[in-house]
């Protein structure tokens, strides 16, 4: 019987240059694997692979040198060890994330939780081409949100609390956007210059900034054959309901307008950013 290489690839088994050997891509959400999963992967790589794994550029793990005849056994043993295989081809890929506020002092949002929610909702969904989500916890952008088809960056909306402020001047120096001015008796915030980085709130020794966490979304990033930076077309979003409504609209746009094998960015460029923005803004407004 002919081997269905497409089905194997769709399920994460990618053909190697060596005949009938496959590098198996595993499902990793937000860059995290627990100790039990790591043990399972280690055992499988020794038993069925060549005793090593490859770490991909998008927080993925691959086990090279799986034999064609071992595919089903590998899948079953991975599953019983709590490890799932990943996907390839035209669908939503691995959701990547930095450490975020669970671990990193600079984090504005819980990237782990959001990665899991996005993965549960969209992972593997079929689309005209691959689609990548990436989540970074703050403006330092360690995860490089704008490289992704849909990037999420954590930020804060800030508000000065006059009664708590000692006019020490720390936040004025911390703001890299020149959005804060200090007078003899108050702090002035220029919201037009503020990029929601939250450095003022994080640096204030007297907790004199109220800070509300939120999500800054970028659309149409790609960093392969075509290199383009994702564009932010909405203000900061403070609730997950709106975030998912907007993300749903982005995928609907991709499905509706893109030609087969056309990347999200290319589809937006061809159809027009004005059309894209109007559909995304309608979803944002609800
Ligand atoms: S992007 Fe921010 S939250 Fe994420 S790891 Fe970097 S500094 Fe920490
Ligand atoms: S850092 Fe805090 S206390 Fe100091 S001037 Fe800014 S808001 Fe006021
Ligand atoms: S959030 Fe960032 S840009 Fe906005 S005022 Fe504070 S430090 Fe400046």
mmCIF file with all atom_site columns, C-alpha atoms and ligand atoms in Angstrom, residues 160-162 164-172 180 182 187 200-201 203-209, ligand 2:
data_model
loop_
_atom_site.group_PDB
_atom_site.id
_atom_site.type_symbol
_atom_site.label_atom_id
_atom_site.label_alt_id
_atom_site.label_comp_id
_atom_site.label_asym_id
_atom_site.label_entity_id
_atom_site.label_seq_id
_atom_site.pdbx_PDB_ins_code
_atom_site.Cartn_x
_atom_site.Cartn_y
_atom_site.Cartn_z
_atom_site.occupancy
_atom_site.B_iso_or_equiv
_atom_site.pdbx_formal_charge
_atom_site.auth_seq_id
_atom_site.auth_comp_id
_atom_site.auth_asym_id
_atom_site.auth_atom_id
_atom_site.pdbx_PDB_model_num
ATOM   1  C  CA  . UNK A 1 160 ? -1.397 58.458 38.043 1.00 0.00 ? 160 UNK A CA  1
ATOM   2  C  CA  . UNK A 1 161 ? -2.536 58.410 41.713 1.00 0.00 ? 161 UNK A CA  1
ATOM   3  C  CA  . UNK A 1 162 ? -1.863 61.941 43.034 1.00 0.00 ? 162 UNK A CA  1
ATOM   4  C  CA  . UNK A 1 164 ? 0.366  58.417 46.682 1.00 0.00 ? 164 UNK A CA  1
ATOM   5  C  CA  . UNK A 1 165 ? 2.906  60.389 44.666 1.00 0.00 ? 165 UNK A CA  1
ATOM   6  C  CA  . UNK A 1 166 ? 5.925  62.058 46.305 1.00 0.00 ? 166 UNK A CA  1
ATOM   7  C  CA  . UNK A 1 167 ? 7.075  63.694 43.041 1.00 0.00 ? 167 UNK A CA  1
ATOM   8  C  CA  . UNK A 1 168 ? 10.352 61.750 43.291 1.00 0.00 ? 168 UNK A CA  1
ATOM   9  C  CA  . UNK A 1 169 ? 10.884 61.921 39.518 1.00 0.00 ? 169 UNK A CA  1
ATOM   10 C  CA  . UNK A 1 170 ? 11.646 58.218 38.954 1.00 0.00 ? 170 UNK A CA  1
ATOM   11 C  CA  . UNK A 1 171 ? 8.789  57.575 36.512 1.00 0.00 ? 171 UNK A CA  1
ATOM   12 C  CA  . UNK A 1 172 ? 9.647  60.588 34.348 1.00 0.00 ? 172 UNK A CA  1
ATOM   13 C  CA  . UNK A 1 180 ? 5.404  61.912 31.415 1.00 0.00 ? 180 UNK A CA  1
ATOM   14 C  CA  . UNK A 1 182 ? 6.563  66.537 36.075 1.00 0.00 ? 182 UNK A CA  1
ATOM   15 C  CA  . UNK A 1 187 ? 2.535  64.496 36.963 1.00 0.00 ? 187 UNK A CA  1
ATOM   16 C  CA  . UNK A 1 200 ? 6.347  54.026 35.058 1.00 0.00 ? 200 UNK A CA  1
ATOM   17 C  CA  . UNK A 1 201 ? 4.167  51.776 37.210 1.00 0.00 ? 201 UNK A CA  1
ATOM   18 C  CA  . UNK A 1 203 ? 9.511  51.672 38.581 1.00 0.00 ? 203 UNK A CA  1
ATOM   19 C  CA  . UNK A 1 204 ? 7.487  53.798 41.013 1.00 0.00 ? 204 UNK A CA  1
ATOM   20 C  CA  . UNK A 1 205 ? 8.729  53.181 44.590 1.00 0.00 ? 205 UNK A CA  1
ATOM   21 C  CA  . UNK A 1 206 ? 5.440  54.449 46.056 1.00 0.00 ? 206 UNK A CA  1
ATOM   22 C  CA  . UNK A 1 207 ? 2.877  52.537 43.981 1.00 0.00 ? 207 UNK A CA  1
ATOM   23 C  CA  . UNK A 1 208 ? 1.518  55.820 42.696 1.00 0.00 ? 208 UNK A CA  1
ATOM   24 C  CA  . UNK A 1 209 ? 0.375  54.427 39.337 1.00 0.00 ? 209 UNK A CA  1
HETATM 25 S  S1  . LIG B 2 .   ? 7.788  57.444 40.467 1.00 0.00 ? 2   LIG B S1  1
HETATM 26 FE FE1 . LIG B 2 .   ? 5.866  57.384 41.598 1.00 0.00 ? 2   LIG B FE1 1
HETATM 27 S  S2  . LIG B 2 .   ? 6.195  58.689 43.371 1.00 0.00 ? 2   LIG B S2  1
HETATM 28 FE FE2 . LIG B 2 .   ? 7.833  59.142 41.905 1.00 0.00 ? 2   LIG B FE2 1
HETATM 29 S  S3  . LIG B 2 .   ? 7.064  60.874 40.709 1.00 0.00 ? 2   LIG B S3  1
HETATM 30 FE FE3 . LIG B 2 .   ? 6.460  59.040 39.608 1.00 0.00 ? 2   LIG B FE3 1
HETATM 31 S  S4  . LIG B 2 .   ? 4.402  58.534 40.374 1.00 0.00 ? 2   LIG B S4  1
HETATM 32 FE FE4 . LIG B 2 .   ? 5.309  59.987 41.785 1.00 0.00 ? 2   LIG B FE4 1
#
